[in-house]
PDB file of C-alpha atoms in Angstrom:
ATOM      1  CA  MET A   4     -48.096 120.152  82.219  1.00 43.00           C
ATOM      2  CA  GLY A   5     -50.668 120.183  79.438  1.00 51.00           C
ATOM      3  CA  ASP A   6     -53.406 122.726  78.995  1.00 62.00           C
ATOM      4  CA  GLN A   7     -56.335 122.536  81.379  1.00 75.00           C
ATOM      5  CA  VAL A   8     -59.610 124.394  81.155  1.00 79.00           C
ATOM      6  CA  HIS A   9     -61.315 126.905  83.408  1.00 74.00           C
ATOM      7  CA  ARG A  10     -65.070 127.073  82.927  1.00 85.00           C
ATOM      8  CA  PHE A  11     -67.150 130.076  83.929  1.00 85.00           C
ATOM      9  CA  ARG A  12     -70.852 129.199  84.057  1.00 86.00           C
ATOM     10  CA  LEU A  13     -72.844 132.336  83.273  1.00 82.00           C
ATOM     11  CA  GLY A  14     -76.558 132.849  83.721  1.00 77.00           C
ATOM     12  CA  LEU A  15     -78.461 135.484  81.792  1.00 78.00           C
ATOM     13  CA  GLU A  16     -78.009 137.937  84.669  1.00 78.00           C
ATOM     14  CA  ASP A  17     -74.261 137.292  84.734  1.00 76.00           C
ATOM     15  CA  LEU A  18     -73.962 137.820  81.001  1.00 77.00           C
ATOM     16  CA  ALA A  19     -76.011 141.020  81.146  1.00 75.00           C
ATOM     17  CA  SER A  20     -73.837 142.411  83.933  1.00 76.00           C
ATOM     18  CA  ALA A  21     -70.476 141.441  82.411  1.00 81.00           C
ATOM     19  CA  SER A  22     -68.348 144.572  82.268  1.00 85.00           C
ATOM     20  CA  PHE A  23     -64.975 146.014  81.310  1.00 91.00           C
ATOM     21  CA  ALA A  24     -62.532 147.832  83.541  1.00 92.00           C
ATOM     22  CA  CYS A  25     -59.126 149.445  83.245  1.00 92.00           C
ATOM     23  CA  SER A  26     -56.785 148.666  86.173  1.00 95.00           C
ATOM     24  CA  PRO A  27     -53.664 150.808  86.669  1.00 97.00           C
ATOM     25  CA  LEU A  28     -52.385 148.547  89.464  1.00 98.00           C
ATOM     26  CA  GLN A  29     -52.772 145.458  87.309  1.00 97.00           C
ATOM     27  CA  GLU A  30     -50.705 147.098  84.607  1.00 97.00           C
ATOM     28  CA  ALA A  31     -48.075 148.228  87.127  1.00 98.00           C
ATOM     29  CA  VAL A  32     -47.712 144.738  88.578  1.00 98.00           C
ATOM     30  CA  LEU A  33     -47.718 142.929  85.248  1.00 97.00           C
ATOM     31  CA  SER A  34     -45.244 145.455  83.815  1.00 98.00           C
ATOM     32  CA  LEU A  35     -42.657 144.109  86.268  1.00 98.00           C
ATOM     33  CA  ARG A  36     -42.344 141.273  83.748  1.00 97.00           C
ATOM     34  CA  MET A  37     -40.479 143.761  81.553  1.00 97.00           C
ATOM     35  CA  TRP A  38     -37.581 143.619  84.044  1.00 97.00           C
ATOM     36  CA  THR A  39     -37.625 139.855  84.636  1.00 96.00           C
ATOM     37  CA  HIS A  40     -38.543 138.568  81.172  1.00 94.00           C
ATOM     38  CA  PRO A  41     -37.149 141.045  78.617  1.00 89.00           C
ATOM     39  CA  GLY A  42     -38.236 140.523  75.029  1.00 88.00           C
ATOM     40  CA  LYS A  43     -41.645 139.049  75.809  1.00 90.00           C
ATOM     41  CA  TYR A  44     -43.630 142.249  75.145  1.00 92.00           C
ATOM     42  CA  VAL A  45     -41.885 143.891  72.215  1.00 90.00           C
ATOM     43  CA  HIS A  46     -44.280 146.818  71.767  1.00 89.00           C
ATOM     44  CA  GLN A  47     -43.495 148.055  75.267  1.00 93.00           C
ATOM     45  CA  ALA A  48     -39.719 147.682  74.948  1.00 93.00           C
ATOM     46  CA  PRO A  49     -38.809 151.153  73.556  1.00 91.00           C
ATOM     47  CA  MET A  50     -40.518 153.081  76.336  1.00 92.00           C
ATOM     48  CA  PHE A  51     -39.412 150.726  79.093  1.00 95.00           C
ATOM     49  CA  GLU A  52     -35.817 151.068  77.964  1.00 94.00           C
ATOM     50  CA  ARG A  53     -36.224 154.800  78.587  1.00 94.00           C
ATOM     51  CA  ILE A  54     -37.711 154.009  82.008  1.00 96.00           C
ATOM     52  CA  ARG A  55     -34.963 151.527  82.917  1.00 96.00           C
ATOM     53  CA  PRO A  56     -32.459 154.022  84.435  1.00 96.00           C
ATOM     54  CA  GLU A  57     -35.102 155.316  86.850  1.00 97.00           C
ATOM     55  CA  PHE A  58     -36.196 151.784  87.703  1.00 98.00           C
ATOM     56  CA  GLU A  59     -32.607 150.736  88.456  1.00 97.00           C
ATOM     57  CA  ARG A  60     -32.279 153.684  90.847  1.00 97.00           C
ATOM     58  CA  LEU A  61     -35.148 152.380  92.983  1.00 98.00           C
ATOM     59  CA  GLU A  62     -33.905 150.826  96.209  1.00 98.00           C
ATOM     60  CA  CYS A  63     -36.938 148.569  96.053  1.00 98.00           C
ATOM     61  CA  ALA A  64     -36.127 147.227  92.556  1.00 98.00           C
ATOM     62  CA  PRO A  65     -34.924 143.824  93.870  1.00 98.00           C
ATOM     63  CA  LEU A  66     -38.150 143.403  95.879  1.00 98.00           C
ATOM     64  CA  LEU A  67     -40.239 144.330  92.849  1.00 98.00           C
ATOM     65  CA  ARG A  68     -38.418 141.805  90.659  1.00 98.00           C
ATOM     66  CA  SER A  69     -38.970 139.117  93.282  1.00 98.00           C
ATOM     67  CA  LEU A  70     -42.753 139.411  92.811  1.00 98.00           C
ATOM     68  CA  ILE A  71     -42.570 137.735  89.384  1.00 97.00           C
ATOM     69  CA  ALA A  72     -42.132 133.959  89.233  1.00 96.00           C
ATOM     70  CA  SER A  73     -39.857 132.400  86.631  1.00 95.00           C
ATOM     71  CA  ASN A  74     -42.933 131.431  84.585  1.00 92.00           C
ATOM     72  CA  ARG A  75     -44.229 135.045  84.822  1.00 93.00           C
ATOM     73  CA  TYR A  76     -46.956 134.267  87.375  1.00 93.00           C
ATOM     74  CA  VAL A  77     -47.780 136.934  89.942  1.00 96.00           C
ATOM     75  CA  PRO A  78     -49.610 136.504  93.262  1.00 96.00           C
ATOM     76  CA  ASP A  79     -53.331 137.113  92.815  1.00 94.00           C
ATOM     77  CA  PHE A  80     -53.654 139.582  95.698  1.00 96.00           C
ATOM     78  CA  LEU A  81     -51.459 142.090  93.835  1.00 97.00           C
ATOM     79  CA  THR A  82     -54.042 142.452  91.054  1.00 96.00           C
ATOM     80  CA  PRO A  83     -57.412 142.805  92.813  1.00 94.00           C
ATOM     81  CA  ARG A  84     -60.473 142.849  90.606  1.00 92.00           C
ATOM     82  CA  PRO A  85     -61.373 146.487  89.874  1.00 92.00           C
ATOM     83  CA  SER A  86     -64.374 147.625  91.892  1.00 88.00           C
ATOM     84  CA  THR A  87     -65.175 150.411  89.398  1.00 90.00           C
ATOM     85  CA  PRO A  88     -64.535 150.740  85.649  1.00 88.00           C
ATOM     86  CA  PHE A  89     -61.700 153.230  86.245  1.00 90.00           C
ATOM     87  CA  PRO A  90     -60.222 152.809  89.709  1.00 93.00           C
ATOM     88  CA  GLU A  91     -57.472 155.089  90.974  1.00 95.00           C
ATOM     89  CA  VAL A  92     -54.208 153.315  91.671  1.00 97.00           C
ATOM     90  CA  GLN A  93     -54.237 154.514  95.288  1.00 97.00           C
ATOM     91  CA  ALA A  94     -57.617 152.868  95.862  1.00 96.00           C
ATOM     92  CA  GLU A  95     -56.307 149.611  94.433  1.00 97.00           C
ATOM     93  CA  LEU A  96     -53.171 149.804  96.584  1.00 98.00           C
ATOM     94  CA  ALA A  97     -55.426 150.257  99.603  1.00 98.00           C
ATOM     95  CA  VAL A  98     -56.973 146.861  98.809  1.00 97.00           C
ATOM     96  CA  VAL A  99     -53.504 145.300  98.752  1.00 98.00           C
ATOM     97  CA  ARG A 100     -52.575 146.955 102.056  1.00 98.00           C
ATOM     98  CA  ALA A 101     -55.801 145.660 103.629  1.00 98.00           C
ATOM     99  CA  LEU A 102     -54.823 142.008 103.157  1.00 97.00           C
ATOM    100  CA  PRO A 103     -54.582 140.338 106.600  1.00 98.00           C
ATOM    101  CA  PRO A 104     -50.821 139.758 107.073  1.00 98.00           C
ATOM    102  CA  GLU A 105     -51.412 136.208 108.266  1.00 97.00           C
ATOM    103  CA  ARG A 106     -52.722 135.372 104.786  1.00 97.00           C
ATOM    104  CA  LEU A 107     -49.619 136.606 102.984  1.00 98.00           C
ATOM    105  CA  ARG A 108     -47.786 133.275 102.837  1.00 98.00           C
ATOM    106  CA  ALA A 109     -50.866 131.517 101.451  1.00 96.00           C
ATOM    107  CA  GLU A 110     -51.155 134.228  98.777  1.00 96.00           C
ATOM    108  CA  LEU A 111     -47.495 134.017  97.731  1.00 97.00           C
ATOM    109  CA  GLU A 112     -46.968 130.268  97.605  1.00 96.00           C
ATOM    110  CA  PRO A 113     -49.418 129.363  94.783  1.00 93.00           C
ATOM    111  CA  ALA A 114     -47.576 131.730  92.432  1.00 94.00           C
ATOM    112  CA  PHE A 115     -44.122 130.299  93.109  1.00 96.00           C
ATOM    113  CA  LEU A 116     -44.132 126.801  94.564  1.00 94.00           C
ATOM    114  CA  PRO A 117     -45.737 124.794  91.719  1.00 89.00           C
ATOM    115  CA  HIS A 118     -43.074 125.924  89.233  1.00 88.00           C
ATOM    116  CA  ASP A 119     -40.115 127.369  91.148  1.00 92.00           C
ATOM    117  CA  ARG A 120     -40.430 125.010  94.152  1.00 94.00           C
ATOM    118  CA  GLN A 121     -39.485 127.808  96.545  1.00 96.00           C
ATOM    119  CA  LEU A 122     -40.215 131.424  97.340  1.00 97.00           C
ATOM    120  CA  PRO A 123     -37.686 134.061  96.251  1.00 97.00           C
ATOM    121  CA  PRO A 124     -35.253 134.728  99.118  1.00 97.00           C
ATOM    122  CA  LEU A 125     -36.465 138.297  99.734  1.00 97.00           C
ATOM    123  CA  LEU A 126     -40.035 137.083 100.147  1.00 98.00           C
ATOM    124  CA  ALA A 127     -39.150 133.987 102.157  1.00 97.00           C
ATOM    125  CA  GLU A 128     -37.043 136.019 104.589  1.00 97.00           C
ATOM    126  CA  GLY A 129     -39.644 138.790 104.778  1.00 98.00           C
ATOM    127  CA  LEU A 130     -42.344 136.374 105.931  1.00 98.00           C
ATOM    128  CA  ALA A 131     -40.693 136.397 109.356  1.00 98.00           C
ATOM    129  CA  ASP A 132     -42.624 139.673 109.724  1.00 98.00           C
ATOM    130  CA  PRO A 133     -45.535 139.418 107.244  1.00 98.00           C
ATOM    131  CA  ALA A 134     -47.055 142.785 108.163  1.00 98.00           C
ATOM    132  CA  ARG A 135     -43.797 144.550 107.430  1.00 98.00           C
ATOM    133  CA  LEU A 136     -43.311 142.605 104.190  1.00 98.00           C
ATOM    134  CA  LEU A 137     -46.850 143.426 103.014  1.00 98.00           C
ATOM    135  CA  ALA A 138     -46.345 147.128 103.732  1.00 98.00           C
ATOM    136  CA  GLY A 139     -42.985 147.019 101.946  1.00 98.00           C
ATOM    137  CA  ILE A 140     -44.504 145.441  98.847  1.00 98.00           C
ATOM    138  CA  ALA A 141     -47.299 148.028  98.697  1.00 98.00           C
ATOM    139  CA  ASP A 142     -44.857 150.902  99.262  1.00 98.00           C
ATOM    140  CA  ALA A 143     -42.545 149.556  96.551  1.00 98.00           C
ATOM    141  CA  LEU A 144     -45.392 149.345  94.037  1.00 98.00           C
ATOM    142  CA  GLU A 145     -46.483 152.880  94.881  1.00 98.00           C
ATOM    143  CA  GLU A 146     -42.967 154.254  94.425  1.00 98.00           C
ATOM    144  CA  TYR A 147     -42.598 152.356  91.149  1.00 98.00           C
ATOM    145  CA  TRP A 148     -45.876 153.818  89.916  1.00 98.00           C
ATOM    146  CA  VAL A 149     -45.042 157.412  90.873  1.00 97.00           C
ATOM    147  CA  ARG A 150     -41.469 157.464  89.612  1.00 97.00           C
ATOM    148  CA  CYS A 151     -41.514 155.131  86.613  1.00 97.00           C
ATOM    149  CA  LEU A 152     -44.995 154.732  85.118  1.00 97.00           C
ATOM    150  CA  ALA A 153     -47.171 157.728  85.944  1.00 95.00           C
ATOM    151  CA  PRO A 154     -45.076 160.487  84.296  1.00 92.00           C
ATOM    152  CA  GLU A 155     -45.122 159.281  80.689  1.00 89.00           C
ATOM    153  CA  TRP A 156     -46.098 155.652  80.197  1.00 93.00           C
ATOM    154  CA  TRP A 157     -49.510 155.576  81.883  1.00 93.00           C
ATOM    155  CA  PRO A 158     -51.079 158.574  80.076  1.00 86.00           C
ATOM    156  CA  ARG A 159     -50.359 156.912  76.739  1.00 86.00           C
ATOM    157  CA  ALA A 160     -51.270 153.430  77.942  1.00 91.00           C
ATOM    158  CA  ARG A 161     -54.564 154.608  79.431  1.00 90.00           C
ATOM    159  CA  SER A 162     -55.637 156.063  76.091  1.00 85.00           C
ATOM    160  CA  VAL A 163     -54.999 152.748  74.313  1.00 88.00           C
ATOM    161  CA  LEU A 164     -56.758 150.737  77.016  1.00 91.00           C
ATOM    162  CA  HIS A 165     -59.814 153.010  76.971  1.00 88.00           C
ATOM    163  CA  ALA A 166     -59.972 152.731  73.183  1.00 85.00           C
ATOM    164  CA  ASP A 167     -59.864 148.957  73.488  1.00 89.00           C
ATOM    165  CA  ILE A 168     -62.795 148.924  75.912  1.00 88.00           C
ATOM    166  CA  VAL A 169     -64.899 151.139  73.643  1.00 84.00           C
ATOM    167  CA  HIS A 170     -64.206 148.767  70.746  1.00 84.00           C
ATOM    168  CA  ARG A 171     -65.135 145.683  72.783  1.00 86.00           C
ATOM    169  CA  SER A 172     -68.342 147.321  73.988  1.00 82.00           C
ATOM    170  CA  ARG A 173     -69.325 147.980  70.376  1.00 81.00           C
ATOM    171  CA  VAL A 174     -68.616 144.362  69.425  1.00 84.00           C
ATOM    172  CA  LEU A 175     -70.808 143.126  72.282  1.00 81.00           C
ATOM    173  CA  ALA A 176     -73.654 145.503  71.374  1.00 78.00           C
ATOM    174  CA  GLU A 177     -73.514 144.849  67.626  1.00 82.00           C
ATOM    175  CA  ARG A 178     -72.489 141.178  67.359  1.00 83.00           C
ATOM    176  CA  GLY A 179     -73.240 139.537  70.683  1.00 81.00           C
ATOM    177  CA  ALA A 180     -71.345 137.615  73.351  1.00 80.00           C
ATOM    178  CA  ALA A 181     -69.973 134.825  71.143  1.00 81.00           C
ATOM    179  CA  ALA A 182     -68.331 137.338  68.798  1.00 84.00           C
ATOM    180  CA  LEU A 183     -67.007 139.346  71.730  1.00 85.00           C
ATOM    181  CA  PHE A 184     -65.311 136.385  73.389  1.00 85.00           C
ATOM    182  CA  GLN A 185     -63.810 135.199  70.114  1.00 82.00           C
ATOM    183  CA  ASP A 186     -62.574 138.734  69.449  1.00 84.00           C
ATOM    184  CA  LEU A 187     -60.920 138.903  72.885  1.00 87.00           C
ATOM    185  CA  ASP A 188     -58.778 135.820  72.342  1.00 85.00           C
ATOM    186  CA  PRO A 189     -59.056 132.564  70.366  1.00 82.00           C
ATOM    187  CA  ARG A 190     -58.452 130.523  73.538  1.00 81.00           C
ATOM    188  CA  LEU A 191     -61.870 131.676  74.829  1.00 86.00           C
ATOM    189  CA  LEU A 192     -64.839 129.508  73.844  1.00 85.00           C
ATOM    190  CA  TRP A 193     -68.468 130.486  74.510  1.00 86.00           C
ATOM    191  CA  ARG A 194     -71.060 127.746  74.254  1.00 84.00           C
ATOM    192  CA  ASP A 195     -74.360 126.962  76.006  1.00 82.00           C
ATOM    193  CA  GLY A 196     -73.847 129.466  78.806  1.00 82.00           C
ATOM    194  CA  VAL A 197     -70.281 128.370  79.563  1.00 86.00           C
ATOM    195  CA  LEU A 198     -67.197 130.481  78.891  1.00 87.00           C
ATOM    196  CA  THR A 199     -64.149 128.217  78.707  1.00 86.00           C
ATOM    197  CA  ILE A 200     -60.556 129.443  78.875  1.00 85.00           C
ATOM    198  CA  ARG A 201     -57.551 127.176  78.333  1.00 76.00           C
ATOM    199  CA  ARG A 202     -54.919 127.539  81.031  1.00 65.00           C
ATOM    200  CA  ASP A 203     -51.625 125.944  82.031  1.00 60.00           C
ATOM    201  CA  TRP A 204     -51.839 126.306  85.816  1.00 53.00           C
ATOM    202  CA  GLY A 205     -53.683 124.620  88.654  1.00 53.00           C
ATOM    203  CA  ASP A 206     -54.239 121.008  89.613  1.00 57.00           C
ATOM    204  CA  GLY A 207     -56.886 120.194  87.039  1.00 61.00           C
ATOM    205  CA  ASP A 208     -59.923 121.537  85.257  1.00 69.00           C
ATOM    206  CA  SER A 209     -61.903 124.163  87.129  1.00 74.00           C
ATOM    207  CA  ASP A 210     -65.642 124.766  87.043  1.00 77.00           C
ATOM    208  CA  ILE A 211     -66.899 128.075  88.468  1.00 77.00           C
ATOM    209  CA  THR A 212     -70.514 129.217  88.687  1.00 78.00           C
ATOM    210  CA  VAL A 213     -70.419 132.997  88.515  1.00 78.00           C
ATOM    211  CA  GLY A 214     -73.700 133.108  90.398  1.00 74.00           C
ATOM    212  CA  GLY A 215     -74.437 136.835  90.240  1.00 73.00           C
ATOM    213  CA  ARG A 216     -70.919 137.955  91.219  1.00 78.00           C
ATOM    214  CA  GLY A 217     -70.335 139.491  87.794  1.00 79.00           C
ATOM    215  CA  LEU A 218     -67.543 138.821  85.318  1.00 85.00           C
ATOM    216  CA  VAL A 219     -65.065 141.633  84.670  1.00 89.00           C
ATOM    217  CA  PHE A 220     -62.775 141.854  81.631  1.00 91.00           C
ATOM    218  CA  THR A 221     -59.596 143.939  81.835  1.00 94.00           C
ATOM    219  CA  PRO A 222     -57.286 144.651  78.883  1.00 95.00           C
ATOM    220  CA  THR A 223     -53.546 144.437  79.493  1.00 96.00           C
ATOM    221  CA  PHE A 224     -50.293 145.075  77.652  1.00 95.00           C
ATOM    222  CA  PHE A 225     -48.505 142.248  79.438  1.00 95.00           C
ATOM    223  CA  ALA A 226     -50.234 139.016  78.442  1.00 91.00           C
ATOM    224  CA  ARG A 227     -49.985 136.958  75.277  1.00 86.00           C
ATOM    225  CA  GLY A 228     -53.435 135.478  75.662  1.00 87.00           C
ATOM    226  CA  ALA A 229     -56.474 135.572  77.903  1.00 87.00           C
ATOM    227  CA  ILE A 230     -55.682 134.707  81.532  1.00 86.00           C
ATOM    228  CA  THR A 231     -57.524 134.586  84.828  1.00 85.00           C
ATOM    229  CA  SER A 232     -56.637 134.291  88.516  1.00 82.00           C
ATOM    230  CA  ILE A 233     -54.487 131.434  89.761  1.00 76.00           C
ATOM    231  CA  SER A 234     -56.927 130.738  92.594  1.00 75.00           C
ATOM    232  CA  ASP A 235     -60.575 129.964  91.916  1.00 70.00           C
ATOM    233  CA  GLU A 236     -61.489 131.697  95.195  1.00 75.00           C
ATOM    234  CA  TYR A 237     -61.156 135.180  93.693  1.00 76.00           C
ATOM    235  CA  PRO A 238     -64.080 137.019  92.036  1.00 78.00           C
ATOM    236  CA  PRO A 239     -64.284 136.124  88.335  1.00 84.00           C
ATOM    237  CA  VAL A 240     -62.045 138.272  86.143  1.00 87.00           C
ATOM    238  CA  ILE A 241     -60.408 137.709  82.767  1.00 89.00           C
ATOM    239  CA  ASN A 242     -57.415 139.683  81.510  1.00 91.00           C
ATOM    240  CA  TYR A 243     -56.887 139.769  77.756  1.00 93.00           C
ATOM    241  CA  PRO A 244     -54.330 141.335  75.358  1.00 93.00           C
ATOM    242  CA  ALA A 245     -55.224 144.934  74.551  1.00 93.00           C
ATOM    243  CA  ARG A 246     -55.699 146.110  70.992  1.00 89.00           C
ATOM    244  CA  GLY A 247     -53.537 148.848  69.520  1.00 83.00           C
ATOM    245  CA  GLN A 248     -50.359 147.830  71.327  1.00 84.00           C
ATOM    246  CA  ALA A 249     -48.169 148.703  68.363  1.00 80.00           C
ATOM    247  CA  THR A 250     -48.948 152.388  68.903  1.00 79.00           C
ATOM    248  CA  MET A 251     -46.991 152.237  72.166  1.00 82.00           C
ATOM    249  CA  ALA A 252     -43.753 151.448  70.354  1.00 73.00           C
ATOM    250  CA  GLY A 253     -43.589 154.887  68.763  1.00 62.00           C
ATOM    251  CA  PRO A 254     -45.318 157.079  66.196  1.00 55.00           C
ATOM    252  CA  LEU A 255     -46.886 155.152  63.334  1.00 51.00           C
ATOM    253  CA  ALA A 256     -47.176 156.565  59.856  1.00 54.00           C
ATOM    254  CA  PRO A 257     -50.840 157.319  59.112  1.00 57.00           C
ATOM    255  CA  PRO A 258     -52.407 154.890  56.649  1.00 60.00           C
ATOM    256  CA  PRO A 259     -52.522 156.069  53.030  1.00 61.00           C
ATOM    257  CA  THR A 260     -55.586 158.014  51.948  1.00 62.00           C
ATOM    258  CA  ARG A 261     -57.270 158.432  48.597  1.00 69.00           C
ATOM    259  CA  ARG A 262     -56.190 161.526  46.700  1.00 75.00           C
ATOM    260  CA  ALA A 263     -59.789 162.437  45.939  1.00 75.00           C
ATOM    261  CA  LEU A 264     -60.661 162.393  49.645  1.00 79.00           C
ATOM    262  CA  GLU A 265     -57.717 164.682  50.438  1.00 80.00           C
ATOM    263  CA  GLN A 266     -58.925 167.126  47.784  1.00 80.00           C
ATOM    264  CA  LEU A 267     -62.435 166.998  49.241  1.00 83.00           C
ATOM    265  CA  ILE A 268     -61.710 167.560  52.944  1.00 84.00           C
ATOM    266  CA  GLY A 269     -57.986 168.358  53.076  1.00 85.00           C
ATOM    267  CA  ALA A 270     -54.989 166.150  53.832  1.00 83.00           C
ATOM    268  CA  PRO A 271     -54.988 166.568  57.667  1.00 85.00           C
ATOM    269  CA  LYS A 272     -58.622 165.533  58.027  1.00 86.00           C
ATOM    270  CA  ALA A 273     -58.184 162.682  55.554  1.00 85.00           C
ATOM    271  CA  ARG A 274     -55.227 161.361  57.572  1.00 85.00           C
ATOM    272  CA  LEU A 275     -57.272 161.536  60.769  1.00 86.00           C
ATOM    273  CA  LEU A 276     -60.116 159.579  59.203  1.00 85.00           C
ATOM    274  CA  ALA A 277     -57.690 156.921  58.004  1.00 84.00           C
ATOM    275  CA  MET A 278     -56.376 156.512  61.558  1.00 82.00           C
ATOM    276  CA  LEU A 279     -59.799 156.282  63.192  1.00 83.00           C
ATOM    277  CA  ASP A 280     -60.682 152.721  62.269  1.00 77.00           C
ATOM    278  CA  GLU A 281     -60.665 152.167  66.043  1.00 74.00           C
ATOM    279  CA  PRO A 282     -61.341 154.653  68.850  1.00 79.00           C
ATOM    280  CA  ALA A 283     -58.590 157.085  69.836  1.00 82.00           C
ATOM    281  CA  SER A 284     -58.285 160.173  71.980  1.00 85.00           C
ATOM    282  CA  THR A 285     -57.231 163.619  70.840  1.00 87.00           C
ATOM    283  CA  THR A 286     -53.965 163.305  72.767  1.00 83.00           C
ATOM    284  CA  GLU A 287     -53.110 159.938  71.232  1.00 80.00           C
ATOM    285  CA  LEU A 288     -53.890 161.136  67.700  1.00 85.00           C
ATOM    286  CA  ALA A 289     -51.731 164.228  68.228  1.00 85.00           C
ATOM    287  CA  ARG A 290     -48.839 162.084  69.441  1.00 79.00           C
ATOM    288  CA  ARG A 291     -49.049 159.769  66.451  1.00 78.00           C
ATOM    289  CA  LEU A 292     -49.261 162.666  63.997  1.00 81.00           C
ATOM    290  CA  GLY A 293     -46.584 164.770  65.703  1.00 79.00           C
ATOM    291  CA  VAL A 294     -48.846 167.818  66.049  1.00 84.00           C
ATOM    292  CA  THR A 295     -50.515 169.651  68.933  1.00 87.00           C
ATOM    293  CA  PRO A 296     -53.729 168.336  70.533  1.00 86.00           C
ATOM    294  CA  GLY A 297     -55.332 171.698  69.753  1.00 88.00           C
ATOM    295  CA  ALA A 298     -54.782 171.230  66.023  1.00 87.00           C
ATOM    296  CA  VAL A 299     -56.263 167.744  66.137  1.00 89.00           C
ATOM    297  CA  SER A 300     -59.228 168.963  68.185  1.00 89.00           C
ATOM    298  CA  GLN A 301     -60.104 171.594  65.577  1.00 89.00           C
ATOM    299  CA  HIS A 302     -60.118 169.011  62.775  1.00 90.00           C
ATOM    300  CA  LEU A 303     -62.133 166.543  64.846  1.00 90.00           C
ATOM    301  CA  SER A 304     -64.770 169.185  65.586  1.00 89.00           C
ATOM    302  CA  VAL A 305     -65.301 169.728  61.871  1.00 90.00           C
ATOM    303  CA  LEU A 306     -65.382 166.002  61.177  1.00 89.00           C
ATOM    304  CA  ALA A 307     -67.913 165.491  63.973  1.00 87.00           C
ATOM    305  CA  GLU A 308     -70.143 168.307  62.694  1.00 87.00           C
ATOM    306  CA  THR A 309     -70.142 166.718  59.247  1.00 88.00           C
ATOM    307  CA  ARG A 310     -70.954 163.287  60.723  1.00 86.00           C
ATOM    308  CA  LEU A 311     -67.680 161.740  59.585  1.00 89.00           C
ATOM    309  CA  VAL A 312     -66.608 160.813  63.121  1.00 88.00           C
ATOM    310  CA  ASN A 313     -68.541 159.775  66.203  1.00 86.00           C
ATOM    311  CA  ARG A 314     -67.670 160.664  69.781  1.00 85.00           C
ATOM    312  CA  ALA A 315     -67.702 158.090  72.579  1.00 74.00           C
ATOM    313  CA  ARG A 316     -67.152 159.091  76.188  1.00 73.00           C
ATOM    314  CA  HIS A 317     -65.363 156.503  78.290  1.00 66.00           C
ATOM    315  CA  GLY A 318     -65.090 157.675  81.877  1.00 65.00           C
ATOM    316  CA  ARG A 319     -63.507 161.107  81.744  1.00 71.00           C
ATOM    317  CA  MET A 320     -61.968 160.498  78.333  1.00 74.00           C
ATOM    318  CA  VAL A 321     -63.568 161.336  74.970  1.00 82.00           C
ATOM    319  CA  LEU A 322     -62.672 158.969  72.132  1.00 83.00           C
ATOM    320  CA  TYR A 323     -63.332 159.381  68.422  1.00 86.00           C
ATOM    321  CA  VAL A 324     -64.018 156.765  65.776  1.00 82.00           C
ATOM    322  CA  ARG A 325     -64.935 156.860  62.085  1.00 86.00           C
ATOM    323  CA  SER A 326     -68.602 156.885  61.220  1.00 84.00           C
ATOM    324  CA  PRO A 327     -70.157 154.498  58.642  1.00 83.00           C
ATOM    325  CA  LEU A 328     -70.338 157.472  56.251  1.00 83.00           C
ATOM    326  CA  ALA A 329     -66.568 157.975  56.532  1.00 81.00           C
ATOM    327  CA  ASP A 330     -66.017 154.245  56.010  1.00 82.00           C
ATOM    328  CA  GLU A 331     -67.782 154.586  52.678  1.00 79.00           C
ATOM    329  CA  LEU A 332     -65.628 157.547  51.679  1.00 79.00           C
ATOM    330  CA  LEU A 333     -62.445 155.623  52.430  1.00 78.00           C
ATOM    331  CA  ARG A 334     -63.382 152.621  50.306  1.00 74.00           C
TER     332      ARG A 334
END
């Protein structure tokens, strides 16, 4: 099937209220692709190989794998649009649990039937008791989150996702909507109040008037391009590939710095400035440098006092980015 297009028609109010959110449940559900389609998301592979033994010990692992279609689609109800910029995973799971069980078949079939022609056996058999199947799916996702993702992967991932959102917000404020959408993904086209996304699902082109419902953008580690819901009935949301994914693969060597800058402010601070071309948290910087967060915090305080870095609060997280003055020093 060739590419089709999904058009979001945005009024001025819709554009003004467009927002970004970070969804832990979305990332948990989409990360199941790591177990069904290995090799697709190379930056996540090192950490997920460390997670694999714990995942394989889950009794619910077969059910979790069954939630991903052979073309990597997932049922829309498993990734509800975030109701706040930083929802807690338990709140998002509550939305999944609240789905009327009689709707479960209709939610599952669009993800599997067009491509696979049938539901996975575990899901097909479970629909004999949809309420029990729905509860089992939600419980499996919760156990997967607690045992596999929350201990190590999510703290690092959250830092990268928050940094991405701060960057996108700056692009929107400084360069406008057209630049933002182009920066998110080349398959997005903004023209004359219409945001068009190419897609390879559905029965034809789709034309959606946002009509004051708001458009939410969520970064993800588990997509190769901008995507949206399978069904047009869901509130408008676009998932796009997060920036900074390479930092998840392991520590990166700090970019080289000019010798004169190191002599001026010291090598540790010069390395930090070189790394802060995009927002990052103290914890993430410490991990990449192999030092303690306390050491990084001390250097960042000095750099902030001398106006070489700017602070940006995103939810409960404080991110740092180079100031224009520091950009000049690094040239």
